[in-house]
mmCIF file of C-alpha atoms in Angstrom:
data_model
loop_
_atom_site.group_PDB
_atom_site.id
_atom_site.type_symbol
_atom_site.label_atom_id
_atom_site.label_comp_id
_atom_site.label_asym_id
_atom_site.label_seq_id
_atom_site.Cartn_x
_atom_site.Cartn_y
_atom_site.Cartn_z
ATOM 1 C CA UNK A 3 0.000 0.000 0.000
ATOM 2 C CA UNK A 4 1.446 3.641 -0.711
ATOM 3 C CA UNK A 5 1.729 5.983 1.479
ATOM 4 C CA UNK A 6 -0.927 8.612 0.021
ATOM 5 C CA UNK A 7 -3.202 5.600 0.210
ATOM 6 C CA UNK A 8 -2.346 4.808 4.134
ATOM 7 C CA UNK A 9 -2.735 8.463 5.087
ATOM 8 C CA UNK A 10 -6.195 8.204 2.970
ATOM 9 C CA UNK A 11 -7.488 5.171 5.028
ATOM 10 C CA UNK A 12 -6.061 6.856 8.412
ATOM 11 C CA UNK A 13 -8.437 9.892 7.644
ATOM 12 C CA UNK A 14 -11.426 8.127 7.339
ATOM 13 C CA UNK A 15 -14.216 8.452 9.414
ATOM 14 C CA UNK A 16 -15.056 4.696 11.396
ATOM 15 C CA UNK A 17 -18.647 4.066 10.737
ATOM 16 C CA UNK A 18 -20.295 1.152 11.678
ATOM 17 C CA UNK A 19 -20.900 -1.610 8.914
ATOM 18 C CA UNK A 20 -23.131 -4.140 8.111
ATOM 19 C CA UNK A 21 -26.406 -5.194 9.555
ATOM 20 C CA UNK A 22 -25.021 -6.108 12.789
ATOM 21 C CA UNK A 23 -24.517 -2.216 13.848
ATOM 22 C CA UNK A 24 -27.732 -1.598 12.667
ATOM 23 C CA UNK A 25 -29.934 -4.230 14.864
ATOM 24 C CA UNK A 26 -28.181 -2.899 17.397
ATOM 25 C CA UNK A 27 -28.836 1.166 17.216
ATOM 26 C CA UNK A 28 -32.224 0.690 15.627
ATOM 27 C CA UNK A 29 -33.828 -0.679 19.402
ATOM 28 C CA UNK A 30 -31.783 1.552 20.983
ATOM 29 C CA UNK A 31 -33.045 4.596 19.530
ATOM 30 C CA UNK A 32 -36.856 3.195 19.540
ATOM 31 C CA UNK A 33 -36.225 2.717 23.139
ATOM 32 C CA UNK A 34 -34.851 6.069 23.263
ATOM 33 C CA UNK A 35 -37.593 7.581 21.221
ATOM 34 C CA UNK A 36 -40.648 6.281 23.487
ATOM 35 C CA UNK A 37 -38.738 7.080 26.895
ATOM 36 C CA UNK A 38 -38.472 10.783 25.315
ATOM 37 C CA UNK A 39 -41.657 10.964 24.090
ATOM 38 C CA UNK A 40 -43.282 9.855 27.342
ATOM 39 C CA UNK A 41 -41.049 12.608 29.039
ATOM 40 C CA UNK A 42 -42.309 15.615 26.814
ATOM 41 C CA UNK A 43 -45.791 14.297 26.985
ATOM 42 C CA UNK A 44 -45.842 14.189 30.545
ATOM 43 C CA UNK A 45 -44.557 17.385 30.893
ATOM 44 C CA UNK A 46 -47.054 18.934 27.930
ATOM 45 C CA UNK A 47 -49.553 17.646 29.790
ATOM 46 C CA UNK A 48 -48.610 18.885 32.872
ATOM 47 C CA UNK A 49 -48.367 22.439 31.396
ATOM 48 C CA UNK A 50 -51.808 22.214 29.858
ATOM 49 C CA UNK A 51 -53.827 20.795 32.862
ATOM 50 C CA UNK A 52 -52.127 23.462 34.895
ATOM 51 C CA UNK A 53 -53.709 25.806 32.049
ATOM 52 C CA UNK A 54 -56.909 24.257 32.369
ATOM 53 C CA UNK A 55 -57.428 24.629 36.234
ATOM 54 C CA UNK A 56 -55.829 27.705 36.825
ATOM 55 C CA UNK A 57 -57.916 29.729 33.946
ATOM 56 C CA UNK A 58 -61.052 27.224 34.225
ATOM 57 C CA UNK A 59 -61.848 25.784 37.743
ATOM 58 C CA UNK A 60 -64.501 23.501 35.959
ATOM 59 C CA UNK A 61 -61.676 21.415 35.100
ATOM 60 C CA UNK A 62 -61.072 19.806 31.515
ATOM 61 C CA UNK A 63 -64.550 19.498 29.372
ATOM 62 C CA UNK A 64 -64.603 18.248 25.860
ATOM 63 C CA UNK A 65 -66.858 21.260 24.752
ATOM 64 C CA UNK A 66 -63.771 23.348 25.718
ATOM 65 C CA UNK A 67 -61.737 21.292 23.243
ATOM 66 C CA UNK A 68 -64.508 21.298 20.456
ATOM 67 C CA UNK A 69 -64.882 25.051 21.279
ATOM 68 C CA UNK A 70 -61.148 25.839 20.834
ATOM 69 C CA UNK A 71 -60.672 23.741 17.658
ATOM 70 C CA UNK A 72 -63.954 26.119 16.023
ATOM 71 C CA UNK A 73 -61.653 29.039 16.748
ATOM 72 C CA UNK A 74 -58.729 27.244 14.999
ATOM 73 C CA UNK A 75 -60.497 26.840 11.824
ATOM 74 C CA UNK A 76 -62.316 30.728 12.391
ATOM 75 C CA UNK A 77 -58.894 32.450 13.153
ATOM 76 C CA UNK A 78 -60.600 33.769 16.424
ATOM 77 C CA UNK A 79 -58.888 34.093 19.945
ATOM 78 C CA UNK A 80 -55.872 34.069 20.590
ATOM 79 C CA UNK A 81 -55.020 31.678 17.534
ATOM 80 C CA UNK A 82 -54.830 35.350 15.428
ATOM 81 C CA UNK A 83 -51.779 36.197 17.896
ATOM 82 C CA UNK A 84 -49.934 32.499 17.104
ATOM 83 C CA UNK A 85 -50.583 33.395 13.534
ATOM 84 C CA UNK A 86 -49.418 36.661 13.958
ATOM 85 C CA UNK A 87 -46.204 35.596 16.145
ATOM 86 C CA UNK A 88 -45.009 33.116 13.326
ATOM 87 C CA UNK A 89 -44.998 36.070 10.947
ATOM 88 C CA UNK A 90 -42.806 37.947 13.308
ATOM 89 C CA UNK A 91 -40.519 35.394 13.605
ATOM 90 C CA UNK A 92 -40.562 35.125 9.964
ATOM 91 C CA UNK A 93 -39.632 38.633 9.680
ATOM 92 C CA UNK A 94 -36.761 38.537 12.253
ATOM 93 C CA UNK A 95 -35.608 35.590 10.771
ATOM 94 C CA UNK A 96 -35.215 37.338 7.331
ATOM 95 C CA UNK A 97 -33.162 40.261 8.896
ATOM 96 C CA UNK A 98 -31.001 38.055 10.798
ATOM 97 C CA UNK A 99 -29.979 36.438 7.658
ATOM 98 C CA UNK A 100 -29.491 39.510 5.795
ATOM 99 C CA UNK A 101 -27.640 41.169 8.396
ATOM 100 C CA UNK A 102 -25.694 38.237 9.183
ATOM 101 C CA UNK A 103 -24.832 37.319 5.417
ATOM 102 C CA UNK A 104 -23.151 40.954 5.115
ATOM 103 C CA UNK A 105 -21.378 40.237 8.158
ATOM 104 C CA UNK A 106 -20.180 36.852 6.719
ATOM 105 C CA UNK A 107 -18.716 38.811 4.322
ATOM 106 C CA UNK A 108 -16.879 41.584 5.739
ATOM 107 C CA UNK A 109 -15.225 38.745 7.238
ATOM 108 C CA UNK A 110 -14.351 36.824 3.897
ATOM 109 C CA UNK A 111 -14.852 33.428 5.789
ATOM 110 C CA UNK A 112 -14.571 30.390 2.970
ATOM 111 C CA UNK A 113 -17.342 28.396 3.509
ATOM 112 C CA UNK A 114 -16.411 25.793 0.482
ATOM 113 C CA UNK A 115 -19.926 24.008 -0.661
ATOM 114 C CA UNK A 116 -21.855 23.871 3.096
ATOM 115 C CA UNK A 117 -24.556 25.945 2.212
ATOM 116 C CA UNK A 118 -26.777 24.785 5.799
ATOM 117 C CA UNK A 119 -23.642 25.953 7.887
ATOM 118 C CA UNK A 120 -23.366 29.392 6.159
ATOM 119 C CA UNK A 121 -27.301 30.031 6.598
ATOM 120 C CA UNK A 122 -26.886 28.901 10.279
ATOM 121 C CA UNK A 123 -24.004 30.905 10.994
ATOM 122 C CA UNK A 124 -25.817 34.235 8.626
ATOM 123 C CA UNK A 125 -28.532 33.430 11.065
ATOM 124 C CA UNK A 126 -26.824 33.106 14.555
ATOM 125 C CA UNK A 127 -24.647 36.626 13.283
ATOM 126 C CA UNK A 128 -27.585 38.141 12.303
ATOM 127 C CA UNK A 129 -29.507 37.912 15.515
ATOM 128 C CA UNK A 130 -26.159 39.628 17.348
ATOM 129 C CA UNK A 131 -26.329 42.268 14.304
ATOM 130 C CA UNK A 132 -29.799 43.114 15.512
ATOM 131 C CA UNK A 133 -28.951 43.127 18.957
ATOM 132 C CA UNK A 134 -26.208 45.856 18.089
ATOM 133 C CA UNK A 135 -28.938 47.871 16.449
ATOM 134 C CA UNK A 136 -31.302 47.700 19.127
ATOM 135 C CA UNK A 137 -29.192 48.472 21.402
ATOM 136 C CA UNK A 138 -28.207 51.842 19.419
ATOM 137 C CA UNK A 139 -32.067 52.649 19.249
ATOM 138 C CA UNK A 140 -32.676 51.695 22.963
ATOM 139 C CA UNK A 141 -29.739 53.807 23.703
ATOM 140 C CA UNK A 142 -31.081 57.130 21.906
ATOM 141 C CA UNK A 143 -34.313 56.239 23.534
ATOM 142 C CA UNK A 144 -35.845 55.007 20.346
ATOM 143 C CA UNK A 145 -37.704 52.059 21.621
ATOM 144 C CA UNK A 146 -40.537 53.044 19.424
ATOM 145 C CA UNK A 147 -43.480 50.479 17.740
ATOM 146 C CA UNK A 148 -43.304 52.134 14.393
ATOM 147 C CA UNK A 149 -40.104 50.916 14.158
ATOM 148 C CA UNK A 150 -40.297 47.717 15.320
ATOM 149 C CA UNK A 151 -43.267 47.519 12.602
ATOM 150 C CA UNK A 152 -41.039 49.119 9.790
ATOM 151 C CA UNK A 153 -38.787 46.486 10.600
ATOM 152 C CA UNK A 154 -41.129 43.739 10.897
ATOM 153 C CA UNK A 155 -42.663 44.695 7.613
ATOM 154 C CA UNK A 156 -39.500 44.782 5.459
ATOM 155 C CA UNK A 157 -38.448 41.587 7.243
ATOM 156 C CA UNK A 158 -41.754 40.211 5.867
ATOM 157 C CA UNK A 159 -41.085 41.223 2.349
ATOM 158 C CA UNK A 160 -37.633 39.840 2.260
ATOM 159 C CA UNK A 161 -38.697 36.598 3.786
ATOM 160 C CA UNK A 162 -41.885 35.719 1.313
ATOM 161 C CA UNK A 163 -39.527 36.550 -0.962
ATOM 162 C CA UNK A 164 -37.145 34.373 -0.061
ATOM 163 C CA UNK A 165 -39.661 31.777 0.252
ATOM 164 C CA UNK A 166 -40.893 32.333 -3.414
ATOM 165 C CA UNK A 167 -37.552 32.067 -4.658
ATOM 166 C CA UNK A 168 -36.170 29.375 -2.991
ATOM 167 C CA UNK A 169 -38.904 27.033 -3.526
ATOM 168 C CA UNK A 170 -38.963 27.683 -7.240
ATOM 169 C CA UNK A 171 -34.984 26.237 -7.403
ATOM 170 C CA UNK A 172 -35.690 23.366 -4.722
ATOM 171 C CA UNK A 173 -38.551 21.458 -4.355
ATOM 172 C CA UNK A 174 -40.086 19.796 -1.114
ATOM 173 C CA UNK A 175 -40.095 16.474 -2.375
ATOM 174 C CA UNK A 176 -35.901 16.494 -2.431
ATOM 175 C CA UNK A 177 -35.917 16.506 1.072
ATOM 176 C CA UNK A 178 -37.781 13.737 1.327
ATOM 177 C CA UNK A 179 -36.097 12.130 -1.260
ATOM 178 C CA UNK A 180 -32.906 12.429 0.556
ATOM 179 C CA UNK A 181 -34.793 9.998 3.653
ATOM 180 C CA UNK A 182 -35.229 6.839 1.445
ATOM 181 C CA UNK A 183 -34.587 3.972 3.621
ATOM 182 C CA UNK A 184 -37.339 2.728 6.378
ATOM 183 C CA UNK A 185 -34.784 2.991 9.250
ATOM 184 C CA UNK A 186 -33.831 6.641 8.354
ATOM 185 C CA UNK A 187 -38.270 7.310 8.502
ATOM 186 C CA UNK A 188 -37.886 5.121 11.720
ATOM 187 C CA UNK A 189 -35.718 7.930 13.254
ATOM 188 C CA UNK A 190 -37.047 11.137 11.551
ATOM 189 C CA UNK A 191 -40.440 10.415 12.305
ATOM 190 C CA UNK A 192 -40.037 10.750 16.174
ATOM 191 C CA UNK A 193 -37.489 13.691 15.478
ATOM 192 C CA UNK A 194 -40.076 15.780 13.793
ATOM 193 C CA UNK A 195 -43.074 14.860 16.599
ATOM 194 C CA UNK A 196 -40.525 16.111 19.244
ATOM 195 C CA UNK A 197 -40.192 19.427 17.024
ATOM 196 C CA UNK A 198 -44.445 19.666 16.672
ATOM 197 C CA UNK A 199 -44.535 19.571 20.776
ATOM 198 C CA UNK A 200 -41.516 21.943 21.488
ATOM 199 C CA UNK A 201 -43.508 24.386 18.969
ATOM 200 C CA UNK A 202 -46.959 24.007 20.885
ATOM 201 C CA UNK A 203 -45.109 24.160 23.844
ATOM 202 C CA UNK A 204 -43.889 27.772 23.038
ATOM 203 C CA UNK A 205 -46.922 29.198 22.395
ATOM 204 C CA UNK A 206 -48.771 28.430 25.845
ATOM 205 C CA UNK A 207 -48.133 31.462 28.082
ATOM 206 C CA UNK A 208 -44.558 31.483 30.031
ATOM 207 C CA UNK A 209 -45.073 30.044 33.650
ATOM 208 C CA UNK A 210 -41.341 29.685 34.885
ATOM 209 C CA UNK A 211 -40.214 32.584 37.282
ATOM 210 C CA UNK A 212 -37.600 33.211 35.703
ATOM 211 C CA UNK A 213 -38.924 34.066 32.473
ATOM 212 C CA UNK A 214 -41.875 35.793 34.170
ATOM 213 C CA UNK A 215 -39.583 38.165 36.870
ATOM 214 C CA UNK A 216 -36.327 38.728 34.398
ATOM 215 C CA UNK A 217 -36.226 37.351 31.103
ATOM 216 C CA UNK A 218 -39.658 38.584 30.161
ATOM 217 C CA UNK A 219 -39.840 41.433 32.940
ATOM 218 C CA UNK A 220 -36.811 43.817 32.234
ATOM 219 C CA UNK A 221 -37.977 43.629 27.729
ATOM 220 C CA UNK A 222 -41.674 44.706 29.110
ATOM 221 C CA UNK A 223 -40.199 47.461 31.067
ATOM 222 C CA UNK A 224 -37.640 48.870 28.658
ATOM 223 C CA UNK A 225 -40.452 48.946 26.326
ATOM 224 C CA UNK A 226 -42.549 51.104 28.517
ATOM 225 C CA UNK A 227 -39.911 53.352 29.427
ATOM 226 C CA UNK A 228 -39.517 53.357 25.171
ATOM 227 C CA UNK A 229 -35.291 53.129 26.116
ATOM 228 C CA UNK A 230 -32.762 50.854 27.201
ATOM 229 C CA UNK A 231 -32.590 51.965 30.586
ATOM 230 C CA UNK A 232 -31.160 50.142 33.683
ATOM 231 C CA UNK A 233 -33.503 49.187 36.512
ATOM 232 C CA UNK A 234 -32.420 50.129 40.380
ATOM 233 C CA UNK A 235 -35.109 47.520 41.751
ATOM 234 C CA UNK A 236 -33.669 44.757 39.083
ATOM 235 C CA UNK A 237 -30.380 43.843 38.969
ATOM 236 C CA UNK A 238 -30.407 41.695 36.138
ATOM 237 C CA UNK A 239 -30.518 44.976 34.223
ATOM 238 C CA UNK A 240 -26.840 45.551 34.746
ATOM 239 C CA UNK A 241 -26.239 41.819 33.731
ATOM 240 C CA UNK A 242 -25.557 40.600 29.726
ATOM 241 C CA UNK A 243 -28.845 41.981 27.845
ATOM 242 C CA UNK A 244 -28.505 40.313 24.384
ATOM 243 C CA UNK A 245 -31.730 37.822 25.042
ATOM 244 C CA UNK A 246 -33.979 40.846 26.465
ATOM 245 C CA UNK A 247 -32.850 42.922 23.241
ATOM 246 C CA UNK A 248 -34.270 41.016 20.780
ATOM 247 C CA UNK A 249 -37.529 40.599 23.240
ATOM 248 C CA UNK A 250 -37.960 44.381 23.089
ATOM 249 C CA UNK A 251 -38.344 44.120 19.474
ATOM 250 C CA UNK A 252 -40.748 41.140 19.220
ATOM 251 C CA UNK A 253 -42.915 42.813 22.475
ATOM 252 C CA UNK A 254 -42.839 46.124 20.284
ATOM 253 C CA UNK A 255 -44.279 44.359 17.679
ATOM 254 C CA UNK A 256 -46.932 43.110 19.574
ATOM 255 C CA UNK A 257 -46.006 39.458 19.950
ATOM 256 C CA UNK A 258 -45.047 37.694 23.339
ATOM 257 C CA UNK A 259 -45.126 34.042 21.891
ATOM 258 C CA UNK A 260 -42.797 34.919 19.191
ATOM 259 C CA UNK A 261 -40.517 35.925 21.714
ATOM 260 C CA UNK A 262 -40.441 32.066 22.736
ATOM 261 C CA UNK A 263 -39.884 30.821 18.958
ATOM 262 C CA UNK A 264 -37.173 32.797 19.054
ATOM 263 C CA UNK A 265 -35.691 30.575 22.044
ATOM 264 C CA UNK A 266 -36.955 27.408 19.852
ATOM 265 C CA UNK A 267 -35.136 29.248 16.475
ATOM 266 C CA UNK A 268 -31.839 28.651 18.225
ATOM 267 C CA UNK A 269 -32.383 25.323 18.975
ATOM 268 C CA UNK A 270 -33.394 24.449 15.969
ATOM 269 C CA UNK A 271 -30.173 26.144 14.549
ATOM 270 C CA UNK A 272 -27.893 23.974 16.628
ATOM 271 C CA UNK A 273 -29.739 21.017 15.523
ATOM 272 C CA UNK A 274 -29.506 21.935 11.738
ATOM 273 C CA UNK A 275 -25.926 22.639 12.216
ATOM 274 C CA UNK A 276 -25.126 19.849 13.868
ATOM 275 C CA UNK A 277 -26.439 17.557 11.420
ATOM 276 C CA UNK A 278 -24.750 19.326 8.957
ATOM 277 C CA UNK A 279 -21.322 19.044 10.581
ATOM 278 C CA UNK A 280 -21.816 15.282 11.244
ATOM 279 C CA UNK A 281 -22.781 14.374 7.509
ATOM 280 C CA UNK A 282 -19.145 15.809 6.531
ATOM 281 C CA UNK A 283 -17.504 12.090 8.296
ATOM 282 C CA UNK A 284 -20.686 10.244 8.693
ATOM 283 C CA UNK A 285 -23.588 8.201 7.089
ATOM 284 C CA UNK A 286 -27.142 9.569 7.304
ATOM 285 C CA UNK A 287 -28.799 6.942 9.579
ATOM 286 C CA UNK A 288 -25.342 7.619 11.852
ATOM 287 C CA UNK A 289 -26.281 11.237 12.023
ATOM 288 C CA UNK A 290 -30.257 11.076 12.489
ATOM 289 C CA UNK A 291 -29.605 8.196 15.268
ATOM 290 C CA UNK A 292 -26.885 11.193 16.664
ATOM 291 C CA UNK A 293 -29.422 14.115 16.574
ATOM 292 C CA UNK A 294 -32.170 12.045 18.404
ATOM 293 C CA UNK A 295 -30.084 11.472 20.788
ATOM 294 C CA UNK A 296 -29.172 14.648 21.112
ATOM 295 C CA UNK A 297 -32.792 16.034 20.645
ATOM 296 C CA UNK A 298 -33.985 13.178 23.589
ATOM 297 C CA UNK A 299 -32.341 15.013 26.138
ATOM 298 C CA UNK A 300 -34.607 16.360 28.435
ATOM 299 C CA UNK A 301 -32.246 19.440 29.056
ATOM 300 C CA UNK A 302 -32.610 20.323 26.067
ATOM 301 C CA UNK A 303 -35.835 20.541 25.499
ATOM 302 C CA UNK A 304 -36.680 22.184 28.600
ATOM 303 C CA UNK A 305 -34.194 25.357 27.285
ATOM 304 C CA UNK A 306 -35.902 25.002 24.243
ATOM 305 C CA UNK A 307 -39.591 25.887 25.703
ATOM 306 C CA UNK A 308 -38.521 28.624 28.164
ATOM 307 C CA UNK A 309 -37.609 32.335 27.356
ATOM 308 C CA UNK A 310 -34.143 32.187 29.449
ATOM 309 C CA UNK A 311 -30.629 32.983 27.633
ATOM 310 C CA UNK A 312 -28.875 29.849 28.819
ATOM 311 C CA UNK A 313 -29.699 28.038 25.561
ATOM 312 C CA UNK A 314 -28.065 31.031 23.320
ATOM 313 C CA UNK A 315 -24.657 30.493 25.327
ATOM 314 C CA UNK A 316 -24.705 26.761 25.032
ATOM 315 C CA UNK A 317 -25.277 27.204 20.837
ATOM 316 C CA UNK A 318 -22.400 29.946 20.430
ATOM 317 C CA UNK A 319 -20.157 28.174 22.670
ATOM 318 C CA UNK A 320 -20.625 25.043 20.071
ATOM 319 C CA UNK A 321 -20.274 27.698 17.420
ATOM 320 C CA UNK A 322 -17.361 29.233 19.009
ATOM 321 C CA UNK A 323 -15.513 25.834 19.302
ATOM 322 C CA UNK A 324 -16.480 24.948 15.680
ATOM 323 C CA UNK A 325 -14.750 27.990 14.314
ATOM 324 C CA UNK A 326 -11.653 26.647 16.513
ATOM 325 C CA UNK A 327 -11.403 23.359 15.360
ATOM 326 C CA UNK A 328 -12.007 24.613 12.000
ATOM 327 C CA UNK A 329 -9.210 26.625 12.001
ATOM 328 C CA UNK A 330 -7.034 23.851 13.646
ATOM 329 C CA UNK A 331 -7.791 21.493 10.615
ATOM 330 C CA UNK A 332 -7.223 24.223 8.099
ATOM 331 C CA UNK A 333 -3.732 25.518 9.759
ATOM 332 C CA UNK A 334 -2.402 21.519 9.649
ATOM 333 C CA UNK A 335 -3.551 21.956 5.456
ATOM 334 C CA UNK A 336 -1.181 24.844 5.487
ATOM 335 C CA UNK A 337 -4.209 27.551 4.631
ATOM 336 C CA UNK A 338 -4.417 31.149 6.406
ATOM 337 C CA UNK A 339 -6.475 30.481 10.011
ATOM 338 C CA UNK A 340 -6.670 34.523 10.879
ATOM 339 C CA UNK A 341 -10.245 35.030 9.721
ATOM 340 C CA UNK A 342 -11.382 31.835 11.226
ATOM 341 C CA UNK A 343 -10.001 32.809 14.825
ATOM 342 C CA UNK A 344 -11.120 36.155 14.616
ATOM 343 C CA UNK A 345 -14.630 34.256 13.857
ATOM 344 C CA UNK A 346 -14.412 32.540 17.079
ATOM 345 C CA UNK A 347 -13.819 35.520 19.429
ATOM 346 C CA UNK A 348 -17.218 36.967 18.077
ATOM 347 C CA UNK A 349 -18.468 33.563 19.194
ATOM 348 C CA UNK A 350 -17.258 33.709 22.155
ATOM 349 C CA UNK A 351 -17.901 37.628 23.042
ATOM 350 C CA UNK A 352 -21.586 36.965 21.666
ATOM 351 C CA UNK A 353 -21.843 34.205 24.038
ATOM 352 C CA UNK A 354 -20.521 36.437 27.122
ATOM 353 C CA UNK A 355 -23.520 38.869 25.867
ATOM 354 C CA UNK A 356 -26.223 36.439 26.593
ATOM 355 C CA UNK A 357 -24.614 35.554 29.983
ATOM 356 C CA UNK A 358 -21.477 36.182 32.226
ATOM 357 C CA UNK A 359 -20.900 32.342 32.954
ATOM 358 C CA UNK A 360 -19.504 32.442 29.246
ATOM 359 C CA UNK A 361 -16.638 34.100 30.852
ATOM 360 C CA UNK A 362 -14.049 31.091 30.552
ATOM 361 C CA UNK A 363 -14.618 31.311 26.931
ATOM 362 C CA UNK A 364 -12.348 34.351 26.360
ATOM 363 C CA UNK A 365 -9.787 32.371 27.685
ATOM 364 C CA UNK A 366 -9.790 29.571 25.297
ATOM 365 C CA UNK A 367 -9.984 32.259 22.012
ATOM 366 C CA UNK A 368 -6.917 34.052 23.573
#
């Protein structure tokens, strides 16, 4: 064997082979996949019967649930809001993109042929872009609904846009032709019912005190005092504010729930990136078994439903360490690393914004 070839077969990826390692994963993750699902069902129902008998002492009626479908299908209630919240997050979803592309390429980062990392990474910059811009506004006391609305409009434009044209040069049906085998549905399936219940999940109202005495609190107040304002009686105001600044602009656009899919967005941007990272050394039923693993963790999805900033830290600290090892790999090629470091400080320092336990962080970049 040559050496070129040696070095080749040293590089590759171990993946398991045969049958054998499949009957072996495939009962694991159905085990895995009802233990989870009996955890988040629990605890969704848990959530709604504490719902039902703190707003209704009657307790739960099936005329309640026949009533609330009706105003499903009417577009009545407070369904109009979850409607209304999706679009918002639509909208700030577009911006973040935007803003984040343009910041993508200030930094001339070589991305190569991962599109799903670049939009992750446009997305995750974009969100800090915003936060830098709201901050600016908050600072000059320009907390102001019209222009959260101008923003949320324009975001609107750019993101139906997006839609149109995207689905024009890829089609639905390619992503589920890429799932072809029965033991890759086996694992998506489950994966995609865990993503239906963290969604339902953040649109029932916010019970955790946390969420309802900081998280939630200090956005609500900056928005009444129309600035970004410290408050004496709060002292989480002096803390990171990076999570509350994106609040202010959902809240100004008159949309609490989409405050919460914007705690689910990130989650689901660590999960897409993940995947996307794994299928570089792996095979696709090794990287769906991988993810619902990852997505079973009950940690997890508890971040995922509540309005708190730990979650944020967690996905650019796994950005943060990407960009690293990315520029370890690329260094050992012989190829410039500067931009990619440089990459991973903003990780890191956007990280430290959401929350000061992201401290240790620094320490690694430098």
């Amino acid at each position: 064997m040559s050496k070129n070839k040696r070095a080749n077969k040293i590089n590759q990826p171990v993946l398991p082979k045969g049958s054998a390692g499949n009957l072996f994963v495939l009962p694991l993750v159905l085990i895995l996949t009802v233990i989870s699902v009996c955890f988040i069902y629990r605890e969704w129902k848990l959530s709604f019967d504490f719902m039902i008998t703190k707003f209704n002492p009657i307790g739960y009626r099936w005329d309640i649930v026949f009533y609330n479908l009706k105003l499903i299908t009417e577009l009545k209630g407070g369904y109009v809001q979850s409607v209304w919240s999706f679009l918002v997050f639509l909208s700030m979803s577009a911006i973040f993109v935007v803003l984040g592309k343009l910041a993508l390429k200030l930094l001339g980062v070589d991305w190569g042929s991962n599109t799903a990392q670049k939009w992750v990474c446009s997305w995750l910059l974009g969100s800090w872009v915003s936060d830098l811009v709201w901050l600016g506004l908050g600072s000059l006391g320009l907390f102001k609904k019209s222009i959260a609305m101008s923003l949320t409009y324009v975001g609107l434009a750019i993101g139906f846009y997006a839609i149109v044209h995207w689905s024009r040069r890829v089609k639905f049906a390619n992503f589920l032709g890429e799932i072809k085998k029965p033991k890759d549905w086996i694992v998506f399936i489950p994966l995609a019912l865990m993503f239906f219940i963290l969604l339902a999940n953040a649109l029932m109202p916010q019970v955790y005190w946390d969420t309802r005495m900081n998280n939630m609190a200090l956005p609500g107040y900056y928005v009444e005092e129309s600035k970004f304002v410290p408050n004496p009686f709060n002292i989480y105001s002096y803390f990171s504010q990076n999570s509350e600044l994106l609040s202010v602009w959902a809240l100004l656009a008159d949309s609490a729930e989409a405050v919460a899919l914007i705690v689910l967005g990130f989650y689901a941007a660590l999960v897409i990136f993940l995947y996307s990272w794994l299928r570089e050394t792996n095979s696709k039923f090794v990287v769906l078994c991988s993810i619902h693993l990852f997505v079973s963790s009950w940690l997890g999805y508890w971040l995922a439903s509540l309005v708190k900033n730990d979650l944020q830290v967690a996905v650019f600290l796994v950005m943060q360490w990407w960009a690293l090892l990315t520029a370890f790999q690329k260094f050992g090629q012989g190829e410039k690393i500067e931009r990619w470091l440089v990459l991973s400080g903003i990780f890191s320092g956007i990280a430290l914004g959401y929350k000061f336990t992201a401290m240790p962080s620094l320490l690694v970049t430098i």
